[in-house]
Amino acid sequence: MNAETAIPPMMSDALVILGAVGIVIPLFARFKITPIIGFILVGVVVGPFGLGRATSEYEWLTWFTITDPERLEPFAELGIVLLLFAIGLELSYKRLWQLRRLVFGLGSLELLVGGSLIAIFLSILGQYWTGALALGLALAMSSTAVVLPISGTRTPVGRAALSMLLFEGIALVPIIFLLGTLAPHAAADGFEGMVDTLWKGAVVIVLMLAAGPFVLPRLFAQAARTKSPEIFLAASLLVVIGASLATSMVGLSMIVGALLAGLMIAETDYSPEVANILEPFRGFALGIFLLTVGMTINVYSIFENIGAIAIAVVCLLTLKALITTTLLYLMGARRSTAVETGILMASPSEDTLIIISAASAALLIQPGTAQFWQIVTAIGLTVTPLLAHIGRIIGRRIEPIPELPAEDMDKPRVIIVGAGRVGQLIARMLEAHDKPYIAIDSNADLIANAKREGIRAAFGDASRADALDKLGIENALALVLTMDEPVLAQRLVAKLRKTYPDLLIVARARDSSHAAELYRAGASHAVPETLESSLQLSEAVLIDIGVAMGPVIASIHEKRDEFREQIELEGALTYKPKLRTSTSER
């Protein structure tokens, strides 16, 4: 190509990526093909093993191909970093602490048992034990970038998947160091290097956790005062990239820093805005990562070794699914949850490619062996959405849920977000007064239990607009938020109030401060559960120990008025909110 028509490689790459996002992926969506598969297939076509092979013969193809996937690696890494950052925003220190048994129990068992069994099978097939161990640990990994967008983090399947993936992220660095110590000519300081990295990483993490509560609120407050979305975006990217680089500089994975940054921002008042402003960048960068996965698939090598590759893929997916399903079931998970999670987590990971490359560089496996398992890994990543669909089907057949008669979707009704104890009680009260309703929850077990009790319930994530649209949110009589998720409830109230200004929104609050936050976000009514139960307990004990009922009731009303004034002040309201709907409070 002459100088007049030559174009910079990055410009042609950008053209291909934007074409995939703007044209090809919507076309896949029209045929109900998940974007995950769409991006990977586009990567196969436009990569060096697809149309890229013909660029030397047809120069015009350079406009539609990416011949050097390494140019996209920084953007692909950014996608994974932003994904883990978004997961951190959805978590909290309390919730992460609640997951500790799953992370270090289930997560460690899944990796160690799965890696050991895969290594044993590979040793039986003739692989030397060091190479078998490296491949076993690599193939036991599961994909954070592909699994979590499918499973989410709030369902039983999502929580189990998140726990295992968090442990795998923690274990990645020790595994890389372990491969270095197993190399034929390993340096003597391999173990010392791992210890050095771990203590330095611990120091960095402690410093970040100590500084975060003081630095982050001030940083985002300063950015918010400018009322400039660009500055707020810059502050958000500064935090996530800075935290990722801090952990990377001491040898830990970048995803550790990204997750910590998300956790720290989740504890501030700015987490909803940060999540919203970074969402487009996360999806776009993750799409680039999936493109790079597709570019590693050599279609010609697959055809040459199709029998061996097919057997390897099927055996690997089956073995991993059986291991994860068994471990989950033994740890008390429902059969449907265990099976669905096991099948979803059966595919290898993007980290598998990193470990295989490290094992090859350490001379633990031959280049041909590395290429074979890299192709198996890429195929496994491609079929993950299909595995998720199969897992859901099998899970429902194992524990079928009785179907209730369908209602007219256009008929106005109350939408209850949360099918737990509180949500089911509200549903019963609505039934008693012949008021139509539907409950929605992202916990499949709660939905199953609710339907068995005769509650009208549907599975879905209420934080997604399309889920509520399908339930008729535009014509809803009211929306009741019952879940015990303060940050999510506040975020959902703000989003719904902006979209539906006339919608009646009644929200469950933990206490008076949380109620004030919900009122500020746009709730019509916020009911603090701890407040009312505390007042009722006080009333019962005072009367039973001999205090006259009149003064007790008067003091209860007085205390309730104090809390109403507190909520009015903190919520910046122009009226005293009702804390209960009895006639005495009207």
Coordinates of C-alpha atoms in Angstrom, one line a residue:
M1 CA 0.0 0.0 0.0
N2 CA 1.5 3.4 -1.0
A3 CA 2.1 6.3 1.3
E4 CA -1.0 8.2 0.1
T5 CA -3.4 5.4 1.1
A6 CA -1.6 4.0 4.1
I7 CA -3.5 4.3 7.4
P8 CA -2.2 4.1 10.9
P9 CA -2.8 0.5 12.4
M10 CA -4.6 2.0 15.4
M11 CA -7.1 3.8 13.1
S12 CA -8.0 0.6 11.2
D13 CA -8.3 -1.3 14.5
A14 CA -10.7 1.4 15.8
L15 CA -12.7 1.1 12.6
V16 CA -13.1 -2.7 13.1
I17 CA -14.0 -2.4 16.8
L18 CA -16.5 0.3 16.3
G19 CA -18.0 -1.6 13.3
A20 CA -18.3 -4.7 15.6
V21 CA -20.0 -2.7 18.4
G22 CA -22.2 -0.6 16.2
I23 CA -23.2 -2.9 13.4
V24 CA -22.3 -6.6 13.9
I25 CA -23.3 -7.0 17.6
P26 CA -26.8 -5.4 17.2
L27 CA -27.3 -7.8 14.3
F28 CA -26.5 -10.7 16.5
A29 CA -28.8 -9.3 19.2
R30 CA -31.6 -9.2 16.6
F31 CA -31.3 -13.0 16.3
K32 CA -31.1 -13.3 20.1
I33 CA -27.4 -14.3 20.1
T34 CA -25.6 -13.1 23.2
P35 CA -23.0 -10.3 22.6
I36 CA -20.4 -12.5 24.3
I37 CA -20.5 -15.0 21.5
G38 CA -20.9 -12.2 19.0
F39 CA -17.7 -10.5 20.0
I40 CA -15.7 -13.8 20.0
L41 CA -17.0 -14.8 16.6
V42 CA -16.2 -11.3 15.2
G43 CA -12.7 -11.7 16.7
V44 CA -12.3 -15.1 14.8
V45 CA -13.3 -13.5 11.5
V46 CA -11.3 -10.3 11.7
G47 CA -8.2 -11.7 13.5
P48 CA -4.9 -12.9 12.2
F49 CA -6.2 -16.5 11.6
G50 CA -9.3 -15.3 9.8
L51 CA -9.5 -12.6 7.2
G52 CA -6.1 -11.3 8.5
R53 CA -4.4 -14.1 6.7
A54 CA -5.4 -12.6 3.4
T55 CA -4.2 -9.0 3.9
S56 CA -0.9 -9.6 2.0
E57 CA -2.9 -10.7 -1.0
Y58 CA -5.8 -8.2 -0.7
E59 CA -4.5 -5.0 0.9
W60 CA -8.0 -3.5 1.2
L61 CA -8.7 -6.1 3.9
T62 CA -6.5 -4.1 6.3
W63 CA -9.5 -1.8 6.8
F64 CA -11.5 -4.7 8.2
T65 CA -9.0 -6.8 10.0
I66 CA -6.8 -6.7 13.1
T67 CA -3.5 -8.5 12.4
D68 CA -1.8 -7.7 15.7
P69 CA -4.0 -8.6 18.7
E70 CA -1.3 -7.4 21.1
R71 CA -2.1 -3.8 20.2
L72 CA -5.5 -4.3 21.9
E73 CA -4.2 -6.0 25.1
P74 CA -4.2 -2.8 27.2
F75 CA -7.8 -2.1 26.4
A76 CA -8.7 -5.7 27.0
E77 CA -7.0 -5.6 30.4
L78 CA -8.9 -2.3 31.1
G79 CA -12.2 -4.2 30.5
I80 CA -11.4 -6.8 33.1
V81 CA -10.3 -4.2 35.6
L82 CA -13.5 -2.2 35.1
L83 CA -15.6 -5.3 35.5
L84 CA -14.0 -6.1 38.9
F85 CA -14.3 -2.5 39.9
A86 CA -18.1 -2.7 39.1
I87 CA -18.3 -5.8 41.2
G88 CA -16.6 -4.1 44.1
L89 CA -19.2 -1.2 43.8
E90 CA -22.0 -3.8 44.2
L91 CA -20.4 -5.3 47.3
S92 CA -19.7 -3.9 50.7
Y93 CA -17.2 -4.9 53.5
K94 CA -20.0 -6.6 55.4
R95 CA -21.2 -8.6 52.4
L96 CA -17.6 -9.6 51.5
W97 CA -17.1 -10.7 55.1
Q98 CA -20.2 -12.8 54.8
L99 CA -18.7 -14.5 51.7
R100 CA -15.5 -15.5 53.4
R101 CA -16.5 -19.1 54.0
L102 CA -17.4 -19.5 50.3
V103 CA -14.3 -17.6 49.1
F104 CA -11.7 -19.5 51.2
G105 CA -13.7 -22.7 51.6
L106 CA -15.5 -23.4 48.3
G107 CA -13.0 -21.3 46.3
S108 CA -9.9 -23.1 47.5
L109 CA -11.5 -26.5 47.3
E110 CA -12.7 -25.9 43.7
L111 CA -9.2 -24.8 42.5
L112 CA -7.2 -27.4 44.4
V113 CA -9.4 -30.4 43.8
G114 CA -10.1 -29.5 40.2
G115 CA -6.5 -28.7 39.5
S116 CA -5.3 -31.9 41.1
L117 CA -7.7 -34.2 39.3
I118 CA -7.0 -32.6 35.9
A119 CA -3.3 -32.9 36.6
I120 CA -3.7 -36.6 37.5
F121 CA -5.6 -37.3 34.2
L122 CA -3.0 -35.5 32.2
S123 CA -0.2 -37.4 33.9
I124 CA -2.0 -40.7 33.0
L125 CA -2.0 -39.5 29.4
G126 CA 1.8 -39.1 29.5
Q127 CA 2.3 -35.4 30.5
Y128 CA 5.3 -35.0 32.8
W129 CA 4.1 -34.1 36.4
T130 CA 5.3 -30.5 36.5
G131 CA 3.6 -29.7 33.2
A132 CA 0.5 -31.6 34.3
L133 CA 0.3 -29.6 37.5
A134 CA 0.7 -26.3 35.6
L135 CA -2.0 -27.3 33.1
G136 CA -4.2 -28.6 35.9
L137 CA -4.1 -25.3 37.8
A138 CA -4.6 -23.3 34.6
L139 CA -7.6 -25.3 33.3
A140 CA -9.2 -25.3 36.8
M141 CA -9.7 -21.5 36.5
S142 CA -13.0 -20.1 35.3
S143 CA -13.6 -16.8 33.5
T144 CA -14.4 -13.7 35.5
A145 CA -15.0 -11.6 32.4
V146 CA -17.5 -14.0 30.9
V147 CA -19.2 -15.7 33.9
L148 CA -20.1 -12.7 36.1
P149 CA -21.9 -10.7 33.4
I150 CA -24.1 -13.8 32.9
S151 CA -24.6 -14.8 36.6
G152 CA -24.5 -11.4 38.3
T153 CA -23.5 -11.4 42.0
R154 CA -26.8 -11.3 43.9
T155 CA -28.3 -14.7 43.0
P156 CA -27.2 -18.0 44.7
V157 CA -25.5 -18.9 41.5
G158 CA -23.9 -15.5 41.2
R159 CA -22.7 -15.6 44.9
A160 CA -21.1 -19.0 44.5
A161 CA -19.5 -18.0 41.2
L162 CA -18.2 -14.8 42.6
S163 CA -16.7 -16.6 45.6
M164 CA -14.7 -19.0 43.5
L165 CA -13.6 -16.4 41.1
L166 CA -12.4 -14.1 43.9
F167 CA -10.2 -16.9 45.3
E168 CA -8.9 -17.7 41.8
G169 CA -7.9 -14.0 41.4
I170 CA -6.1 -14.1 44.7
A171 CA -4.4 -17.4 43.8
L172 CA -3.1 -16.3 40.3
V173 CA 0.1 -14.6 41.6
P174 CA 1.2 -17.6 43.8
I175 CA 0.5 -20.0 40.9
I176 CA 2.7 -17.9 38.6
F177 CA 5.5 -18.0 41.2
L178 CA 5.0 -21.7 41.7
L179 CA 5.6 -22.3 38.0
G180 CA 8.8 -20.4 38.2
T181 CA 10.1 -22.6 41.1
L182 CA 9.2 -25.8 39.0
A183 CA 11.1 -24.6 36.0
P184 CA 14.1 -26.9 35.0
H185 CA 16.5 -24.0 35.6
A186 CA 14.5 -22.1 38.3
A187 CA 16.2 -19.4 40.2
A188 CA 16.8 -20.1 43.9
D189 CA 14.9 -17.1 45.0
G190 CA 11.6 -18.2 43.5
F191 CA 9.9 -18.8 46.8
E192 CA 11.5 -15.8 48.3
G193 CA 10.2 -13.7 45.5
M194 CA 6.6 -14.9 46.2
V195 CA 6.9 -14.1 49.9
D196 CA 8.4 -10.7 49.0
T197 CA 5.4 -9.9 46.7
L198 CA 2.8 -11.1 49.2
W199 CA 4.1 -8.9 52.1
K200 CA 4.5 -5.9 49.8
G201 CA 1.0 -6.5 48.5
A202 CA -0.4 -6.7 52.1
V203 CA 1.2 -3.4 52.9
V204 CA -0.3 -1.7 49.8
I205 CA -3.7 -3.1 50.6
V206 CA -3.6 -2.0 54.2
L207 CA -2.5 1.5 53.1
M208 CA -5.3 1.7 50.5
L209 CA -8.0 0.6 53.0
A210 CA -6.7 3.1 55.6
A211 CA -6.5 6.0 53.2
G212 CA -9.6 5.3 51.2
P213 CA -12.3 6.5 53.7
F214 CA -10.5 9.9 54.1
V215 CA -9.3 10.5 50.5
L216 CA -12.2 9.3 48.4
P217 CA -15.1 11.2 49.8
R218 CA -13.1 14.5 49.5
L219 CA -12.0 13.7 46.0
F220 CA -15.5 13.0 44.7
A221 CA -17.0 15.8 46.6
Q222 CA -14.5 18.2 44.9
A223 CA -15.3 16.6 41.5
A224 CA -19.1 16.9 42.1
R225 CA -18.9 20.6 43.0
T226 CA -17.6 21.3 39.5
K227 CA -20.9 19.9 38.1
S228 CA -18.8 18.6 35.2
P229 CA -19.4 15.0 34.1
E230 CA -15.9 14.9 32.5
I231 CA -14.1 15.8 35.7
F232 CA -16.2 13.2 37.7
L233 CA -15.3 10.6 35.0
A234 CA -11.6 11.5 35.3
A235 CA -11.7 11.2 39.1
S236 CA -13.4 7.8 38.8
L237 CA -10.8 6.5 36.3
L238 CA -8.0 8.0 38.4
V239 CA -9.1 5.9 41.4
V240 CA -9.7 2.6 39.6
I241 CA -6.6 2.7 37.4
G242 CA -4.4 4.1 40.2
A243 CA -5.5 1.3 42.6
S244 CA -4.9 -1.3 39.9
L245 CA -1.4 0.0 39.1
A246 CA -0.6 0.2 42.8
T247 CA -1.2 -3.6 43.3
S248 CA 0.3 -4.4 40.0
M249 CA 3.6 -2.6 40.9
V250 CA 4.2 -4.9 43.8
G251 CA 3.4 -8.0 41.8
L252 CA -0.2 -8.6 42.6
S253 CA -3.0 -8.8 40.0
M254 CA -4.5 -5.6 38.8
I255 CA -8.0 -7.0 39.5
V256 CA -7.1 -7.0 43.3
G257 CA -6.7 -3.2 43.2
A258 CA -9.8 -2.7 41.0
L259 CA -11.9 -4.7 43.4
L260 CA -10.6 -2.8 46.5
A261 CA -11.3 0.5 44.8
G262 CA -14.8 -0.6 44.1
L263 CA -15.3 -1.7 47.7
M264 CA -14.0 1.6 49.1
I265 CA -16.2 3.7 46.8
A266 CA -19.2 1.6 47.6
E267 CA -19.0 2.9 51.2
T268 CA -19.4 6.5 50.0
D269 CA -22.4 8.5 48.8
Y270 CA -21.0 8.7 45.2
S271 CA -21.1 5.0 44.3
P272 CA -24.3 5.2 42.2
E273 CA -23.0 8.0 40.0
V274 CA -19.6 6.3 39.6
A275 CA -21.3 3.1 38.5
N276 CA -23.4 4.9 36.0
I277 CA -20.7 7.0 34.5
L278 CA -18.3 4.1 34.0
E279 CA -20.8 1.6 32.7
P280 CA -20.4 2.4 28.9
F281 CA -16.6 2.1 29.3
R282 CA -16.8 -1.2 31.1
G283 CA -19.0 -2.8 28.4
F284 CA -16.9 -1.4 25.6
A285 CA -13.6 -2.5 27.1
L286 CA -15.0 -6.0 27.9
G287 CA -16.1 -6.3 24.3
I288 CA -12.5 -5.6 23.2
F289 CA -11.3 -8.4 25.5
L290 CA -13.7 -10.8 24.0
L291 CA -12.5 -9.8 20.5
T292 CA -8.9 -10.7 21.6
V293 CA -10.1 -14.1 22.7
G294 CA -11.6 -14.8 19.3
M295 CA -8.4 -13.7 17.6
T296 CA -6.5 -16.5 19.4
I297 CA -8.6 -19.2 17.8
N298 CA -6.8 -20.7 14.8
V299 CA -9.6 -22.2 12.8
Y300 CA -7.2 -24.1 10.6
S301 CA -5.5 -25.8 13.6
I302 CA -9.0 -26.7 14.9
F303 CA -9.8 -28.5 11.6
E304 CA -6.5 -30.3 11.6
N305 CA -7.0 -31.6 15.2
I306 CA -10.7 -31.5 15.4
G307 CA -11.1 -34.9 17.0
A308 CA -8.6 -34.4 19.8
I309 CA -9.8 -30.8 20.5
A310 CA -13.4 -31.9 20.7
I311 CA -12.6 -34.7 23.1
A312 CA -10.5 -32.4 25.2
V313 CA -13.2 -29.7 25.4
V314 CA -16.0 -32.2 26.3
C315 CA -13.9 -34.0 28.9
L316 CA -12.6 -30.8 30.5
L317 CA -16.1 -29.2 30.7
T318 CA -17.6 -32.4 32.0
L319 CA -15.0 -33.0 34.7
K320 CA -15.0 -29.4 35.9
A321 CA -18.8 -29.3 36.0
L322 CA -18.9 -32.6 38.1
I323 CA -16.3 -31.3 40.5
T324 CA -17.9 -27.9 41.2
T325 CA -21.4 -29.4 41.4
T326 CA -20.3 -32.0 43.9
L327 CA -18.4 -29.5 46.1
L328 CA -21.4 -27.1 46.1
Y329 CA -23.8 -29.8 47.0
L330 CA -21.6 -31.1 49.8
M331 CA -21.4 -27.5 51.2
G332 CA -25.2 -27.3 51.4
A333 CA -26.3 -25.7 48.2
R334 CA -29.6 -26.6 46.6
R335 CA -29.3 -29.2 43.8
S336 CA -30.5 -26.8 41.2
T337 CA -28.0 -24.1 42.3
A338 CA -25.2 -26.6 42.5
V339 CA -25.8 -28.0 39.0
E340 CA -26.4 -24.6 37.4
T341 CA -23.2 -23.1 38.9
G342 CA -21.2 -26.2 38.2
I343 CA -22.1 -26.2 34.5
L344 CA -21.6 -22.4 34.2
M345 CA -18.1 -22.6 35.8
A346 CA -17.0 -25.5 33.6
S347 CA -15.3 -23.4 31.0
P348 CA -11.6 -22.2 31.4
S349 CA -10.6 -18.6 32.0
E350 CA -8.7 -15.7 30.5
D351 CA -6.2 -16.4 33.3
T352 CA -5.8 -19.9 31.9
L353 CA -4.1 -18.3 28.9
I354 CA -1.8 -16.4 31.2
I355 CA -0.8 -19.4 33.2
I356 CA -0.3 -21.6 30.1
S357 CA 2.0 -18.9 28.6
A358 CA 3.9 -18.7 31.9
A359 CA 4.3 -22.5 31.9
S360 CA 5.5 -22.5 28.3
A361 CA 8.0 -19.8 29.1
A362 CA 9.3 -21.8 32.1
L363 CA 9.7 -24.8 29.8
L364 CA 7.2 -26.9 31.7
I365 CA 5.2 -27.7 28.6
Q366 CA 6.0 -27.8 24.9
P367 CA 4.9 -25.0 22.5
G368 CA 2.6 -27.3 20.6
T369 CA 1.0 -28.5 23.9
A370 CA 0.5 -24.8 24.9
Q371 CA -1.1 -24.0 21.6
F372 CA -3.5 -27.0 21.9
W373 CA -4.8 -26.0 25.3
Q374 CA -5.0 -22.4 24.3
I375 CA -7.4 -23.4 21.5
V376 CA -9.4 -25.5 24.0
T377 CA -9.5 -22.6 26.4
A378 CA -10.8 -20.2 23.6
I379 CA -13.5 -22.6 22.6
G380 CA -14.5 -23.1 26.2
L381 CA -14.8 -19.3 26.7
T382 CA -16.9 -19.2 23.5
V383 CA -19.5 -21.8 24.6
T384 CA -19.9 -20.3 28.2
P385 CA -23.2 -18.6 27.4
L386 CA -24.5 -21.9 26.0
L387 CA -23.3 -23.7 29.2
A388 CA -25.2 -21.1 31.2
H389 CA -28.4 -21.8 29.2
I390 CA -28.0 -25.6 29.6
G391 CA -27.4 -25.2 33.4
R392 CA -30.6 -23.2 33.9
I393 CA -32.6 -25.8 31.9
I394 CA -31.2 -28.7 33.9
G395 CA -31.6 -26.8 37.2
R396 CA -35.2 -26.2 36.6
R397 CA -35.9 -29.8 35.6
I398 CA -34.2 -31.0 38.8
E399 CA -36.3 -28.8 41.0
P400 CA -39.4 -27.8 38.9
I401 CA -41.3 -24.7 39.9
P402 CA -45.1 -24.8 39.5
E403 CA -46.4 -22.3 37.0
L404 CA -49.1 -19.9 38.1
P405 CA -51.8 -18.6 35.7
A406 CA -50.6 -15.6 33.7
E407 CA -52.1 -12.2 34.3
D408 CA -52.8 -9.5 31.8
M409 CA -49.5 -7.5 31.5
D410 CA -51.4 -4.3 30.8
K411 CA -53.5 -4.5 33.9
P412 CA -52.2 -2.1 36.6
R413 CA -50.8 -3.9 39.6
V414 CA -48.4 -3.5 42.5
I415 CA -44.8 -4.6 41.8
I416 CA -43.0 -6.0 44.9
V417 CA -39.2 -6.0 44.6
G418 CA -38.0 -8.9 46.8
A419 CA -39.7 -12.2 47.3
G420 CA -38.3 -12.9 50.8
R421 CA -40.1 -12.9 54.1
V422 CA -41.2 -9.2 53.9
G423 CA -42.2 -9.4 50.2
Q424 CA -44.3 -12.5 50.7
L425 CA -46.1 -10.9 53.7
I426 CA -47.0 -7.9 51.6
A427 CA -48.2 -10.2 48.8
R428 CA -50.5 -12.0 51.2
M429 CA -52.0 -8.7 52.4
L430 CA -52.6 -7.6 48.8
E431 CA -54.3 -10.9 48.0
A432 CA -56.5 -10.5 51.1
H433 CA -57.8 -7.2 49.6
D434 CA -58.0 -8.6 46.0
K435 CA -55.3 -6.3 44.7
P436 CA -53.2 -7.5 41.8
Y437 CA -49.5 -7.8 42.3
I438 CA -46.3 -9.5 41.0
A439 CA -43.1 -10.1 43.0
I440 CA -39.7 -10.0 41.4
D441 CA -36.4 -11.2 42.8
S442 CA -33.0 -12.2 41.4
N443 CA -32.7 -15.0 43.9
A444 CA -33.9 -18.2 42.1
D445 CA -34.4 -20.0 45.4
L446 CA -36.6 -17.3 46.8
I447 CA -38.7 -17.3 43.6
A448 CA -39.0 -21.1 43.8
N449 CA -40.2 -21.0 47.4
A450 CA -42.6 -18.1 46.8
K451 CA -44.2 -19.9 43.8
R452 CA -44.6 -23.1 45.9
E453 CA -46.4 -21.0 48.5
G454 CA -48.8 -19.7 45.7
I455 CA -47.2 -16.3 45.5
R456 CA -47.2 -14.7 42.0
A457 CA -43.5 -14.2 41.4
A458 CA -41.0 -13.9 38.5
F459 CA -37.3 -14.2 38.3
G460 CA -35.5 -11.0 37.3
D461 CA -33.0 -8.3 38.3
A462 CA -35.0 -5.2 39.3
S463 CA -32.0 -3.0 38.8
R464 CA -32.3 -3.6 35.0
A465 CA -34.9 -1.4 33.4
D466 CA -36.0 -4.1 30.9
A467 CA -37.0 -6.4 33.8
L468 CA -39.4 -3.9 35.3
D469 CA -40.7 -2.9 31.8
K470 CA -41.8 -6.5 31.2
L471 CA -43.8 -6.4 34.4
G472 CA -45.7 -3.2 33.4
I473 CA -43.9 -0.6 35.5
E474 CA -45.4 2.2 33.4
N475 CA -49.0 1.2 34.5
A476 CA -48.1 0.0 38.0
L477 CA -50.3 1.0 41.0
A478 CA -47.2 1.1 43.2
L479 CA -43.7 -0.3 43.5
V480 CA -42.7 -1.7 46.9
L481 CA -39.0 -2.2 47.7
T482 CA -38.5 -4.9 50.4
M483 CA -34.9 -6.1 49.9
D484 CA -32.4 -5.5 52.7
E485 CA -29.8 -3.9 50.3
P486 CA -29.5 -0.2 51.4
V487 CA -27.2 1.0 48.6
L488 CA -29.1 -0.9 45.9
A489 CA -32.5 0.4 47.2
Q490 CA -31.3 4.0 47.2
R491 CA -29.9 3.7 43.7
L492 CA -33.1 2.0 42.4
V493 CA -35.4 4.6 43.9
A494 CA -33.4 7.5 42.3
K495 CA -33.4 5.8 38.9
L496 CA -37.2 5.0 39.1
R497 CA -38.1 8.4 40.3
K498 CA -36.2 10.0 37.4
T499 CA -37.9 7.8 34.9
Y500 CA -41.4 7.6 36.5
P501 CA -42.0 10.9 38.4
D502 CA -45.6 10.0 39.3
L503 CA -45.0 6.4 40.5
L504 CA -45.9 5.5 44.1
I505 CA -42.6 4.1 45.6
V506 CA -42.8 2.6 49.0
A507 CA -39.4 1.4 50.4
R508 CA -38.2 -0.6 53.3
A509 CA -35.5 1.3 55.3
R510 CA -33.1 -0.1 57.9
D511 CA -33.3 3.0 60.2
S512 CA -34.2 6.7 60.2
S513 CA -31.0 7.7 58.5
H514 CA -31.5 5.3 55.7
A515 CA -35.2 6.4 55.4
A516 CA -33.9 10.0 55.0
E517 CA -31.6 8.9 52.2
L518 CA -34.5 7.1 50.4
Y519 CA -36.7 10.2 50.7
R520 CA -33.9 12.3 49.2
A521 CA -33.6 9.8 46.4
G522 CA -37.3 10.2 45.6
A523 CA -39.3 7.6 47.7
S524 CA -42.9 8.3 48.3
H525 CA -42.8 6.5 51.7
A526 CA -39.9 5.0 53.5
V527 CA -40.6 2.7 56.5
P528 CA -37.7 2.2 59.0
E529 CA -38.0 -1.4 60.2
T530 CA -35.8 -1.2 63.2
L531 CA -37.5 2.0 64.5
E532 CA -41.0 0.7 64.5
S533 CA -40.0 -2.7 66.0
S534 CA -38.0 -0.9 68.7
L535 CA -41.0 1.3 69.6
Q536 CA -43.3 -1.7 69.8
L537 CA -40.9 -3.6 72.0
S538 CA -40.6 -0.6 74.3
E539 CA -44.4 -0.3 74.5
A540 CA -44.7 -4.0 75.4
V541 CA -42.1 -4.1 78.1
L542 CA -43.2 -0.8 79.7
I543 CA -46.8 -1.9 80.0
D544 CA -45.9 -5.4 81.3
I545 CA -43.7 -4.0 84.0
G546 CA -46.6 -1.8 85.3
V547 CA -46.4 1.5 83.6
A548 CA -49.8 3.0 82.8
M549 CA -50.8 2.6 79.2
G550 CA -51.7 6.2 78.6
P551 CA -48.2 7.7 79.4
V552 CA -46.6 4.9 77.5
I553 CA -48.6 5.5 74.3
A554 CA -48.0 9.3 74.7
S555 CA -44.2 8.7 75.0
I556 CA -44.2 6.4 72.0
H557 CA -46.0 9.1 69.9
E558 CA -43.5 11.6 71.2
K559 CA -40.5 9.5 70.3
R560 CA -42.0 8.7 66.9
D561 CA -42.4 12.5 66.3
E562 CA -38.8 13.0 67.1
F563 CA -37.8 10.5 64.5
R564 CA -40.2 12.1 62.0
E565 CA -38.5 15.4 62.6
Q566 CA -35.1 13.8 62.2
I567 CA -36.1 12.3 58.8
E568 CA -37.6 15.6 57.7
L569 CA -34.3 17.4 58.5
E570 CA -31.9 14.8 57.1
G571 CA -34.1 14.1 54.0
A572 CA -34.5 17.9 53.3
L573 CA -38.3 17.4 53.2
T574 CA -41.0 20.1 53.5
Y575 CA -43.3 17.8 55.6
K576 CA -43.0 15.3 58.3
P577 CA -43.1 11.8 56.8
K578 CA -45.5 9.1 58.0
L579 CA -43.8 6.3 59.8
R580 CA -47.0 4.2 59.8
T581 CA -50.4 4.4 58.1
S582 CA -52.7 4.1 61.1
T583 CA -55.4 6.7 61.5
S584 CA -53.7 8.1 64.5
E585 CA -50.8 9.2 62.3
R586 CA -52.8 10.9 59.6

